[in-house]
Short mmCIF file of C-alpha atoms and ligand atoms in Angstrom, two decimals:
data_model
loop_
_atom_site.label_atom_id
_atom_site.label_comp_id
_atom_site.label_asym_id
_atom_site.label_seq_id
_atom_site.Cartn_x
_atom_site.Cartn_y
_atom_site.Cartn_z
CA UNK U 9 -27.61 -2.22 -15.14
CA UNK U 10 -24.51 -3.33 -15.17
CA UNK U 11 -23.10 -0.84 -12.79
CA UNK U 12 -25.50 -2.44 -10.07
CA UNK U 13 -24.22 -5.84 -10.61
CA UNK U 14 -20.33 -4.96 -9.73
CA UNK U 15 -21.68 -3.10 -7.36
CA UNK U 16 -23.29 -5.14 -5.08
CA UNK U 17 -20.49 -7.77 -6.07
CA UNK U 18 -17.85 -5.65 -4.74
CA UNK U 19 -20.35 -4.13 -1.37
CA UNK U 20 -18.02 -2.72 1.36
CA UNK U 21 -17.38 0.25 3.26
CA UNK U 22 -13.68 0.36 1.66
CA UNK U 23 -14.97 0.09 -2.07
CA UNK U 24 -17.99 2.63 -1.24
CA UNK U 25 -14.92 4.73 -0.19
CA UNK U 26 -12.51 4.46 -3.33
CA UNK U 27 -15.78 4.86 -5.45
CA UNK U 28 -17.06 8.36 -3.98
CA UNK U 29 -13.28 9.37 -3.81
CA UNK U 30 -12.91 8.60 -7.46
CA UNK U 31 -16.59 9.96 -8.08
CA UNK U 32 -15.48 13.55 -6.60
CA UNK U 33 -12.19 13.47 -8.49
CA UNK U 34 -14.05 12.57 -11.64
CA UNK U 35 -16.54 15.28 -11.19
CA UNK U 36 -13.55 18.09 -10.18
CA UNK U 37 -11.93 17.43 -13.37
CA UNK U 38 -15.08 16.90 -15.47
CA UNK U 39 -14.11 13.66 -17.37
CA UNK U 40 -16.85 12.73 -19.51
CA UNK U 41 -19.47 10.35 -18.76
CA UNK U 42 -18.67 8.04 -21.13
CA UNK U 43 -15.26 7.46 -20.09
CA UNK U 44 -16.12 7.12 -15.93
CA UNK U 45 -18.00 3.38 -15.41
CA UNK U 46 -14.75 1.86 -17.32
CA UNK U 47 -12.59 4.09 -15.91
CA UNK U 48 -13.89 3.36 -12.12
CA UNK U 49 -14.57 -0.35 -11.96
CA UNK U 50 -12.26 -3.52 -11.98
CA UNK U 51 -11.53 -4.93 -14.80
CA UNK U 52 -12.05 -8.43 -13.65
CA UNK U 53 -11.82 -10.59 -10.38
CA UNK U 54 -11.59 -14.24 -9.54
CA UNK U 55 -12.39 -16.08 -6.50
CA UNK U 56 -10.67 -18.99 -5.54
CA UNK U 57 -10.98 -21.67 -2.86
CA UNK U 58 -7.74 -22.76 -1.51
CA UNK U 59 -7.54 -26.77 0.16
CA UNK U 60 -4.58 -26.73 2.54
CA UNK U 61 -3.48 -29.71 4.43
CA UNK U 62 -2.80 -28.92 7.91
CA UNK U 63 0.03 -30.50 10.23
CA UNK U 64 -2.48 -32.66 12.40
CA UNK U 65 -4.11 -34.52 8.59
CA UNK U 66 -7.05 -32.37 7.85
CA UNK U 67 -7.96 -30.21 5.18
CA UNK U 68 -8.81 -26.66 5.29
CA UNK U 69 -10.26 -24.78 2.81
CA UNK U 70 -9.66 -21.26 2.81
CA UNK U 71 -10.79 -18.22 0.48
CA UNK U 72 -8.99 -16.53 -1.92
CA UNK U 73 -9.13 -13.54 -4.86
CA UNK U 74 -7.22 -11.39 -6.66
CA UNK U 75 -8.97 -8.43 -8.15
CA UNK U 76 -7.43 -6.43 -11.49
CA UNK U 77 -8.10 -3.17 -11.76
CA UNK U 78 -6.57 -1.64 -14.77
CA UNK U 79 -4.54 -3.10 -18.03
CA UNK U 80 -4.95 -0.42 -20.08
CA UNK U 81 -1.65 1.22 -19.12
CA UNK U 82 0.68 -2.31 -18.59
CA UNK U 83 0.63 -5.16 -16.63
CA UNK U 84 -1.53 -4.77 -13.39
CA UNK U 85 0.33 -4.38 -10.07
CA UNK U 86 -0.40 -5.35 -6.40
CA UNK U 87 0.07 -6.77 -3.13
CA UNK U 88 -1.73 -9.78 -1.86
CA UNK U 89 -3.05 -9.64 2.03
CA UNK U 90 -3.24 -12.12 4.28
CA UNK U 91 -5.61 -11.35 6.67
CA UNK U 92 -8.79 -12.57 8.37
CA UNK U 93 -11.45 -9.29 7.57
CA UNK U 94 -10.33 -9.28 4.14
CA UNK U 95 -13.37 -9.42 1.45
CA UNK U 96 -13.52 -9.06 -1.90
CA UNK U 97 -14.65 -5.36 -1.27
CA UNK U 98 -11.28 -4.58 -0.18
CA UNK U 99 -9.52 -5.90 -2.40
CA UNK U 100 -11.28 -4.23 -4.93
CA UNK U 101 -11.04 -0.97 -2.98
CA UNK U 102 -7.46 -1.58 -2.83
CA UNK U 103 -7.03 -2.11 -6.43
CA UNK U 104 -8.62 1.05 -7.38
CA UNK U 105 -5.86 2.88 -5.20
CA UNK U 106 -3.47 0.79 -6.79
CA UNK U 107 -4.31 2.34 -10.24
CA UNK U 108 -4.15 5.58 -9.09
CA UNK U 109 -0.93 5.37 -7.08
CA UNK U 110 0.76 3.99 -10.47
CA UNK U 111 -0.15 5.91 -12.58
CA UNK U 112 0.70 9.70 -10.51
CA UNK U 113 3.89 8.05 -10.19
CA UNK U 114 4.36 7.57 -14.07
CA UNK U 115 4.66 3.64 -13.57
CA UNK U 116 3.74 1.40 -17.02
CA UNK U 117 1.20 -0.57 -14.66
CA UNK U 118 -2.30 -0.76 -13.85
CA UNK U 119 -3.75 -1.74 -10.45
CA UNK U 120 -4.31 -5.22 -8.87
CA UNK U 121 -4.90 -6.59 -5.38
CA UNK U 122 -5.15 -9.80 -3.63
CA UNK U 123 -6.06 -11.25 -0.54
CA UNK U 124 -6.92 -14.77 1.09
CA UNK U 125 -9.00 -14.66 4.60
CA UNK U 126 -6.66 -16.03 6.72
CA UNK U 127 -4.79 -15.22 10.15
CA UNK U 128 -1.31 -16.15 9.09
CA UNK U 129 -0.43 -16.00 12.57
CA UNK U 130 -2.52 -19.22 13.47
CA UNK U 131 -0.55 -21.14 10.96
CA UNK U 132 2.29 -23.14 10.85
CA UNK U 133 5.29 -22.24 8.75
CA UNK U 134 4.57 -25.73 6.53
CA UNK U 135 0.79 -24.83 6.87
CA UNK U 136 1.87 -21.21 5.37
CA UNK U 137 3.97 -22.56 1.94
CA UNK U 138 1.48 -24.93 1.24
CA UNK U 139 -1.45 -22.21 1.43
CA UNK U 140 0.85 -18.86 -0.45
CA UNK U 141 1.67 -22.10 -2.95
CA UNK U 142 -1.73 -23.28 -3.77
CA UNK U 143 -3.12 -19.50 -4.17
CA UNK U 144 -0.49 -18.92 -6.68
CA UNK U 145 -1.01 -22.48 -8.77
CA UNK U 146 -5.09 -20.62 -8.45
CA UNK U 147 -3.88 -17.59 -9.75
CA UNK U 148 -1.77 -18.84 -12.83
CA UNK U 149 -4.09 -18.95 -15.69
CA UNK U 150 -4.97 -15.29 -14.53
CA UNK U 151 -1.09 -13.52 -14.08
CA UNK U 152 2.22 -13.31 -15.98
CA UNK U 153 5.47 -11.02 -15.95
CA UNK U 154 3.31 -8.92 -18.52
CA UNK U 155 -0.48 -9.55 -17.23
CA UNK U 156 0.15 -9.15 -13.52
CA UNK U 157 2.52 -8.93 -11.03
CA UNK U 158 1.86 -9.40 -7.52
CA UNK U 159 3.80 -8.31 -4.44
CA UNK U 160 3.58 -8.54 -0.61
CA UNK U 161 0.79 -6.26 1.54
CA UNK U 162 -0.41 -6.74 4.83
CA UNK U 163 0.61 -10.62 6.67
CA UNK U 164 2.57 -11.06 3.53
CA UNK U 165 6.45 -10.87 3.31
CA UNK U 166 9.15 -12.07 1.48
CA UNK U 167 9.48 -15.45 2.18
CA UNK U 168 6.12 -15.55 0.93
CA UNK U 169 6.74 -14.16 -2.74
CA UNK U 170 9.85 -16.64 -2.90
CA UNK U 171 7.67 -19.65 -2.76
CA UNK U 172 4.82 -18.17 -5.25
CA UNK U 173 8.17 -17.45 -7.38
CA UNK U 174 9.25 -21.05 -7.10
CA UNK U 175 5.96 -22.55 -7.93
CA UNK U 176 5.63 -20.85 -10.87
CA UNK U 177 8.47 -21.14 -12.27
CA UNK U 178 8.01 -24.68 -11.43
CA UNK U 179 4.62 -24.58 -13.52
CA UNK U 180 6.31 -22.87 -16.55
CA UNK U 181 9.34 -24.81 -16.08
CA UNK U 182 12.06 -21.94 -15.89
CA UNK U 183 13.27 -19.42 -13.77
CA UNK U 184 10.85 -16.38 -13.69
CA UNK U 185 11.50 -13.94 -10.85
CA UNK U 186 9.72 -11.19 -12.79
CA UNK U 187 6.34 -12.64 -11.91
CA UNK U 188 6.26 -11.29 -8.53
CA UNK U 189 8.33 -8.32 -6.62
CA UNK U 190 9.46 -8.23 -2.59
CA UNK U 191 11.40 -11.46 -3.25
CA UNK U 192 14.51 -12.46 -1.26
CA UNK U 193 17.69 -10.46 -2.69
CA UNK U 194 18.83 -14.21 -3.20
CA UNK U 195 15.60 -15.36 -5.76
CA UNK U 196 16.10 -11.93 -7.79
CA UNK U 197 15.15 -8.92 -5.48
CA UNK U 198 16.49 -5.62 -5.30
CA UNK U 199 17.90 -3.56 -3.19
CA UNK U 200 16.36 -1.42 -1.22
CA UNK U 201 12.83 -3.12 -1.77
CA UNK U 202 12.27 -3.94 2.00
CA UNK U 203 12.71 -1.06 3.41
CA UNK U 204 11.28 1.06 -0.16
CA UNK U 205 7.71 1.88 1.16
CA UNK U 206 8.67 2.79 4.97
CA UNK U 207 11.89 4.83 3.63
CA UNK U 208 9.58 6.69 0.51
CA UNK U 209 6.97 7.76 3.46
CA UNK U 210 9.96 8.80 5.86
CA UNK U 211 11.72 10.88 2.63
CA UNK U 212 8.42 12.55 1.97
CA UNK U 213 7.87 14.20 5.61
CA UNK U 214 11.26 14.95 5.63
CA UNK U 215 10.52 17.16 2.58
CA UNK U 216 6.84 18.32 3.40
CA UNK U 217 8.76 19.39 7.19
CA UNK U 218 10.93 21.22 4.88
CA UNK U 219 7.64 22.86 2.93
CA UNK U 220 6.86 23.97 6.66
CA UNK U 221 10.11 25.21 7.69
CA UNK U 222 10.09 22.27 10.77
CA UNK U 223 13.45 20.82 10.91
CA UNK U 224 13.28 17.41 11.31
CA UNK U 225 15.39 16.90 14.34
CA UNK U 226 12.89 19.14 15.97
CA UNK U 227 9.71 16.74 15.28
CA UNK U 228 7.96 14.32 17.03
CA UNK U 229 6.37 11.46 15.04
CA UNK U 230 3.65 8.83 16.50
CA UNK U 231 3.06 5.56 13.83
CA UNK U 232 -0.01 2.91 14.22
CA UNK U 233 0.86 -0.31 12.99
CA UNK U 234 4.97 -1.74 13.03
CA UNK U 235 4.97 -3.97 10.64
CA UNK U 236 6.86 -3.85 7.36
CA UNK U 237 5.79 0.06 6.54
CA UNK U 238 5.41 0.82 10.10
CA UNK U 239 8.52 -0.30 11.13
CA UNK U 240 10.76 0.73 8.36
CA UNK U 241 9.28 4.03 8.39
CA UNK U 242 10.60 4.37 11.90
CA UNK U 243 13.90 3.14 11.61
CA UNK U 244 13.95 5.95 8.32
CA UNK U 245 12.72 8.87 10.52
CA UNK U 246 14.90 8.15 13.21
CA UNK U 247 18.26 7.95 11.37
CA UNK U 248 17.02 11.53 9.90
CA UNK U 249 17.09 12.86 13.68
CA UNK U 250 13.08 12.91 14.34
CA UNK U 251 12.01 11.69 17.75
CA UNK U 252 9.80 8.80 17.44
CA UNK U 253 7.25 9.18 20.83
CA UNK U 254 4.94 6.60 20.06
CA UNK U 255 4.39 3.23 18.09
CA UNK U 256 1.81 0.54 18.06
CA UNK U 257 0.46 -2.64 16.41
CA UNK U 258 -2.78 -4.81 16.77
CA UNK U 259 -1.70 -5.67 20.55
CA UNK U 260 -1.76 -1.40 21.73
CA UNK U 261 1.15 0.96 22.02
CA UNK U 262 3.85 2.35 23.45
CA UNK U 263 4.65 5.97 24.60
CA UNK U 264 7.78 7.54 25.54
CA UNK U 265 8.31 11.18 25.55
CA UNK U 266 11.71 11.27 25.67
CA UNK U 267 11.72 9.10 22.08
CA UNK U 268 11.46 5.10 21.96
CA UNK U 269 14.70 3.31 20.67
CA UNK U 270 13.48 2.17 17.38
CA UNK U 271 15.96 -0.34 16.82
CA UNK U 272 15.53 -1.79 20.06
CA UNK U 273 11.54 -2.05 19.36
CA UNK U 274 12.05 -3.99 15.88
CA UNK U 275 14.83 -6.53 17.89
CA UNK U 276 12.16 -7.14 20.40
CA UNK U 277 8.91 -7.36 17.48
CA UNK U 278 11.55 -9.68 15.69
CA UNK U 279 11.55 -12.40 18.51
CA UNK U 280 8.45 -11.48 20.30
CA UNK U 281 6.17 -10.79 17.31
CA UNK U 282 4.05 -8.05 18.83
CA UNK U 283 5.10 -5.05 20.83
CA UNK U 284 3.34 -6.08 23.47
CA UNK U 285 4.89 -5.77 27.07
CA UNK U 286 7.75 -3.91 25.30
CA UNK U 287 8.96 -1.68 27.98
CA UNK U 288 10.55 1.15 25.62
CA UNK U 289 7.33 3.23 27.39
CA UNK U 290 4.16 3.59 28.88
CA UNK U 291 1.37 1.37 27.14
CA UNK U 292 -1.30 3.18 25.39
CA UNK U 293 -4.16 2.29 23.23
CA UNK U 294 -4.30 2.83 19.35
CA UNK U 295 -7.04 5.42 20.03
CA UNK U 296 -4.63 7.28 22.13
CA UNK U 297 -1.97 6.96 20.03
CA UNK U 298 -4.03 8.77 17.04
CA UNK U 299 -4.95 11.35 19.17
CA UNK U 300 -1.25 12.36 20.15
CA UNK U 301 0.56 15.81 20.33
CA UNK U 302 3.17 15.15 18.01
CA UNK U 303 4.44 17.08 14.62
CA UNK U 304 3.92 14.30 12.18
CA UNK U 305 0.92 11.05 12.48
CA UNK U 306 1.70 7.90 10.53
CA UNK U 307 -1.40 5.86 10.26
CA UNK U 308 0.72 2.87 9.05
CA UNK U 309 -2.00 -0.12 9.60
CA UNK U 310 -5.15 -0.83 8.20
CA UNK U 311 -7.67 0.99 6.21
CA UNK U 312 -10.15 3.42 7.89
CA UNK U 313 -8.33 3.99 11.39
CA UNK U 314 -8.61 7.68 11.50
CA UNK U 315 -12.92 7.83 11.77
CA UNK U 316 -15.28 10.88 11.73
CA UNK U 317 -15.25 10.46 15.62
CA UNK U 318 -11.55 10.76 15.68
CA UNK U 319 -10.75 13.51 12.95
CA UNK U 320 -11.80 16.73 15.51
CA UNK U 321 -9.41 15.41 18.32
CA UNK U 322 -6.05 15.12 16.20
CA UNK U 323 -3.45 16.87 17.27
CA UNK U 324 -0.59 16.34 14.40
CA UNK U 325 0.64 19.03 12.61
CA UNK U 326 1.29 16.55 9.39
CA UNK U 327 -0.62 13.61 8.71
CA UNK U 328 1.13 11.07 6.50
CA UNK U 329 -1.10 8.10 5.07
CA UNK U 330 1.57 5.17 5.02
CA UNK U 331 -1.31 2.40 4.77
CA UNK U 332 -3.82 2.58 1.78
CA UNK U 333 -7.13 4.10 2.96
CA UNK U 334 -6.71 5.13 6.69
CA UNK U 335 -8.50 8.15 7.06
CA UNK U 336 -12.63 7.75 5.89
CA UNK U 337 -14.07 10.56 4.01
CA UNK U 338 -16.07 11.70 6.39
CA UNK U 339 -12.80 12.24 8.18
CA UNK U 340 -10.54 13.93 5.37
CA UNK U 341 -13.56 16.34 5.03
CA UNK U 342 -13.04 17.59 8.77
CA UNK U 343 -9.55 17.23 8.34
CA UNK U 344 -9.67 19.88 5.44
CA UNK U 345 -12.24 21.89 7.06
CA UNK U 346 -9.78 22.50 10.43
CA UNK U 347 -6.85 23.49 8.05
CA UNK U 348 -4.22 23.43 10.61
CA UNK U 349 -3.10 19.69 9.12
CA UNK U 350 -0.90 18.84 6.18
CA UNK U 351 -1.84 16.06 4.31
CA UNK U 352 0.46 13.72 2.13
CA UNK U 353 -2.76 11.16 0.46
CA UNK U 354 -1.56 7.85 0.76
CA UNK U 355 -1.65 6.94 -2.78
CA UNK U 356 1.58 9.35 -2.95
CA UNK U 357 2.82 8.82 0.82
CA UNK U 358 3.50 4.81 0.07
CA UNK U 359 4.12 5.25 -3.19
CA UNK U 360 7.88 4.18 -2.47
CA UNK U 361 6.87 0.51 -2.21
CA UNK U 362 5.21 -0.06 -6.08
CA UNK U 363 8.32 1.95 -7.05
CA UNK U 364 10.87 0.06 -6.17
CA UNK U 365 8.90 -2.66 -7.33
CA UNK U 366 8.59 -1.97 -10.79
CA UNK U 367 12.87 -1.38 -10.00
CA UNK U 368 13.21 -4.93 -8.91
CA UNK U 369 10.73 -6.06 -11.84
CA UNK U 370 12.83 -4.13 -14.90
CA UNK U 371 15.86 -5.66 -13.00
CA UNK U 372 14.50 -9.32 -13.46
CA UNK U 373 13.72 -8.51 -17.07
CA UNK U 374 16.96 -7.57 -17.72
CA UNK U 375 18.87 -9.69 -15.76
CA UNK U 376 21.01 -6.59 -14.86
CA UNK U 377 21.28 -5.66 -10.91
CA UNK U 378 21.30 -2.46 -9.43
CA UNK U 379 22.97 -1.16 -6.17
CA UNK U 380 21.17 -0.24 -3.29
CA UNK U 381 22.18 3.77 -3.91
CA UNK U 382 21.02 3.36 -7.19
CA UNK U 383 17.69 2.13 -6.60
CA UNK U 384 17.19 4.92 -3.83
CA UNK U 385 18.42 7.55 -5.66
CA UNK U 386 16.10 6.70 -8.39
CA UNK U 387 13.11 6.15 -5.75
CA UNK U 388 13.60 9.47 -4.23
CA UNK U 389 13.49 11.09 -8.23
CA UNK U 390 10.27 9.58 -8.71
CA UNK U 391 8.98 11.09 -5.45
CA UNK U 392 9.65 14.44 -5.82
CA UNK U 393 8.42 14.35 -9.48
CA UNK U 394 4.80 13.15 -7.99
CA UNK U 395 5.13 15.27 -4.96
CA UNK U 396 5.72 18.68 -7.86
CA UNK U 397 2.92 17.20 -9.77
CA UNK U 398 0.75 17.35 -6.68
CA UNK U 399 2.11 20.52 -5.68
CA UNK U 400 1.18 22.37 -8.96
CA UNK U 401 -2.30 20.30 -9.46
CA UNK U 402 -2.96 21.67 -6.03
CA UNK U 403 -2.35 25.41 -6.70
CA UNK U 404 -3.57 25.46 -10.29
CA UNK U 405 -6.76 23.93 -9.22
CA UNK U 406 -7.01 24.81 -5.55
CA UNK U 407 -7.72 21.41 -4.66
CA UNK U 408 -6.79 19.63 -1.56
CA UNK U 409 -4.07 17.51 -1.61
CA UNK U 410 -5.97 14.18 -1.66
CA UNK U 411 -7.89 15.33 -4.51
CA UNK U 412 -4.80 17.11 -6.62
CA UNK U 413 -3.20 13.13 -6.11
CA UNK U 414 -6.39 11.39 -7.61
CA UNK U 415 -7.41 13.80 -10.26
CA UNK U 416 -3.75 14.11 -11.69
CA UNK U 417 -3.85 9.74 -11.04
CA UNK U 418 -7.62 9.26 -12.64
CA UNK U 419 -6.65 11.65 -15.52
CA UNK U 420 -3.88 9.61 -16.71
CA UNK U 421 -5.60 6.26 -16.67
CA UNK U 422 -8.84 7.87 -18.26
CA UNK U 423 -6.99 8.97 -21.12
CA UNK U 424 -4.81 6.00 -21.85
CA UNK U 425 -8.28 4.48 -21.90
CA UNK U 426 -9.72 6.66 -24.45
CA UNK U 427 -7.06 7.08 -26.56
CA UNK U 428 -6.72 2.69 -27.14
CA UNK U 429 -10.41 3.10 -27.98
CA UNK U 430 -13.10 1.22 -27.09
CA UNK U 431 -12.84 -3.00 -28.48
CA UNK U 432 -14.55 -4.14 -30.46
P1 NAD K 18 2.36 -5.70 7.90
O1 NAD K 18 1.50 -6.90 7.98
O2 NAD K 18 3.84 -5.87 7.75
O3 NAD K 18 2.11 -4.79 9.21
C1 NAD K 18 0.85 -4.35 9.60
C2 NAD K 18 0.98 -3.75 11.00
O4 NAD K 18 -0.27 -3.16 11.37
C3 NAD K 18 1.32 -4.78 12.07
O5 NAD K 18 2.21 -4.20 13.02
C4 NAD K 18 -0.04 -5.04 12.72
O6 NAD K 18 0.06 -5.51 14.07
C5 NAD K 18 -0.63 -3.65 12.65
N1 NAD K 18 -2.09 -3.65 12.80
C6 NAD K 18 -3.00 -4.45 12.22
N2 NAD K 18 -4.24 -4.14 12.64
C7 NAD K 18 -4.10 -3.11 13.50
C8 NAD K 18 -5.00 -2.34 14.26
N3 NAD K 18 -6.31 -2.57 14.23
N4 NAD K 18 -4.50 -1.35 15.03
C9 NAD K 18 -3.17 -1.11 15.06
N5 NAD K 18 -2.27 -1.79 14.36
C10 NAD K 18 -2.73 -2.78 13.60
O7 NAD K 18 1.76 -4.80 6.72
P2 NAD K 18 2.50 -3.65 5.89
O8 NAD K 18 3.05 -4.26 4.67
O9 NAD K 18 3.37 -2.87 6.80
O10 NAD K 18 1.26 -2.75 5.43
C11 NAD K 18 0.71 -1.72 6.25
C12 NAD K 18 -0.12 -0.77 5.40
O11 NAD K 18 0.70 -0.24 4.35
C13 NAD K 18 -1.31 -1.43 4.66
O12 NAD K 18 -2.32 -0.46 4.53
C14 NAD K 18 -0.73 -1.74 3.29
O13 NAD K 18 -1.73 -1.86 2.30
C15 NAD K 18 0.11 -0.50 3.09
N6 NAD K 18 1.17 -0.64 2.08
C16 NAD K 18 2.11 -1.62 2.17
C17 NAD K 18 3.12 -1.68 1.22
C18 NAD K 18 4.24 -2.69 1.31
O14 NAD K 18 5.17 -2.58 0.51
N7 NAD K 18 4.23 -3.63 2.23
C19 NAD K 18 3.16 -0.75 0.17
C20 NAD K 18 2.20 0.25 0.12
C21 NAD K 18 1.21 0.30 1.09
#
């Protein structure tokens, strides 16, 4: 009964797609049915509605949730989205893969997600503070340095988390930088946090080229979306010698054989906003851009780019899932079935972002700052201790990689769950 009612509350695409990826993991690994509704579904959600006085003297009032996962293993942990498709489907969907990611990299957090249905770009910057401050007063009664800790996603940034950090602390009436991560290095942030999701996906090809014996300097790499991941994902894979032939973002793409100037790209999206009319290239569509010759594919966007129609006509030798949920399932199971592509899942691949912000959240706690070496050093560890764990899940198991990520992810969660017990 029950399981009907979240359900239908949570009815998307995305969440059908977490759900069946958990049901298959569950089923591979045989955890017991007792254990699987609690394990699967949020924990709890609220929806909020968000008044926001606009520059000309109305009001508009815009939609809001946030969407906790799991707190059986720590405080929940998650972006929040700013975007005009997102639904509370999603978020849920996203918070799911939150769990997951945490918990294969050995993180004391469960999984959260937010999101408000907004095109940030149609706002003004005062129209912006007054909206990312209202959703946080919302979200108060509901979050805390040890309940939840929120971070940027997609038409989020850092600017953004300062202001939900200010009007907090405002609220409890202190300082408290540990209630969300991605801040400004100035309000409390660490090193390295930027660029950590972009530069975990860039160190992770680098090591599965090494698994294929492709030197690096020797591969081509095509990314969709240039945004935060996108872009520092880029500017990582290019310092490490790989030739970066092709980049996009919601406007189209760009294609340059010879290797666009990545730096040159992010100077013009800095100004500009979009690549569009950036003349690094020829302009080609996203499709096109999917469908590349190139060594390594960096869906770095939005969920569910890479479709059943696409799958067959990819021509990447390694696919790397920077964004959460790019490839559908019908997809992945061609992908498999052609075995000629490497897959890193995304829930490792972007793991590099929650990392380094559960770095910049023990560094608030302390009050004790780390240097940027440090925190990448430490980031890398941490990646090559989930990629082993995948490794060996994968061999001992003969799974595919997607499925060695969320069994070895699910397992962990399901038996923090059962070993607290069931209250009351
Ligand atoms: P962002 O808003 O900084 O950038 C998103 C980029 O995708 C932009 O360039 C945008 O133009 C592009 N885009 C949007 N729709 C598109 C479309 N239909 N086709 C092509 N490009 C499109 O967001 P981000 O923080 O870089 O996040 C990107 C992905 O990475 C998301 O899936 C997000 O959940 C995931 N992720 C982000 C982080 C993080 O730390 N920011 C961490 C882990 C995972």
């Amino acid at each position: 009964m029950s399981k009907v009612i979240i359900s239908s509350l949570y009815d998307s695409d995305t969440f059908k797609m977490a759900c069946r990826q958990f049901d298959q993991a569950a089923d591979a690994i045989s955890l017991p049915e007792d254990i699987r509704d609690r394990t699967k579904y949020p924990r709890r959600c609220v929806a909020v509605a968000l008044p926001v006085r606009r520059d000309d003297g109305t009001v508009t009032v815009f939609e809001g949730y946030r969407v906790q996962h799991n707190l059986s293993t720590g405080p929940a942990k998650g972006g929040i989205r700013f975007h005009q498709d997102v639904t509370i489907g999603e978020v849920a969907a996203l918070s799911l893969w939150m769990s997951w990611k945490c918990s294969l990299a050995g993180l004391p957090y469960g999984g959260a997600k937010g999101g408000v249905i907004v095109n940030p770009g149609q706002l003004s910057e005062g129209e912006l503070e007054r909206l990312s401050r209202r959703y946080m007063q919302e979200l108060i009664p509901f979050i805390g340095p040890h309940i939840d800790v929120p971070a940027p996603d997609v038409g989020t940034n850092e600017k953004i988390m300062g202001w939900m950090m200010d009007t907090y602390s405002n609220h409890i009436g202190h300082h408290s930088p540990a209630i969300v991560t991605g801040k400004p290095l100035s309000l409390g942030g660490s090193q390295g946090r930027r660029e950590a999701t972009g530069a975990g996906v860039a160190y992770l090809i680098t090591r599965y080229l090494e698994d294929l014996r492709i030197p690096v300097k020797e591969a081509t790499v095509a990314i969709q979306g240039f945004g935060n991941v996108g872009g520092e994902a880029a500017l990582a894979l290019s310092d490490y010698g790989a030739k970066i032939i092709a980049l996009s973002d919601y406007t189209g793409g760009v294609f340059n054989a010879g290797g666009i100037d990545v730096r040159k790209a992010l100077n013009y999206v800095k100004y500009q906003k979009v690549l569009r009319d950036f003349d690094g290239g020829e302009p080609i569509t996203n499709e096109q851009l999917l469908t590349l010759k190139c060594t390594v594919l960096v869906p770095a966007a939005l969920e569910r780019a890479i479709t059943a129609e696409t799958a067959p006509k990819l021509q990447c030798r390694l696919l790397a899932e920077a964004a959460n949920g790019p490839t559908t399932n019908d997809a992945s199971r061609i992908i498999e079935d052609r075995g000629d592509i490497e897959l890193i899942p995304d829930v490792l691949c972007n793991a590099g972002g929650v990392i380094v912000s559960y770095f910049e959240w023990l560094q608030n706690l302390q009050n004790f700052y780390w240097s940027r070496e440090e925190v990448l050093q430490k980031l890398f560890a941490i990646l090559d201790r989930a990629k082993e764990a995948v490794e060996y899940q994968r061999r001992k198991f003969k799974f595919g990689r997607r499925l060695a990520a969320l069994t070895l992810g699910i397992q962990r969660v399901a038996d923090a769950k059962q070993r607290r017990g069931l209250f009351p």
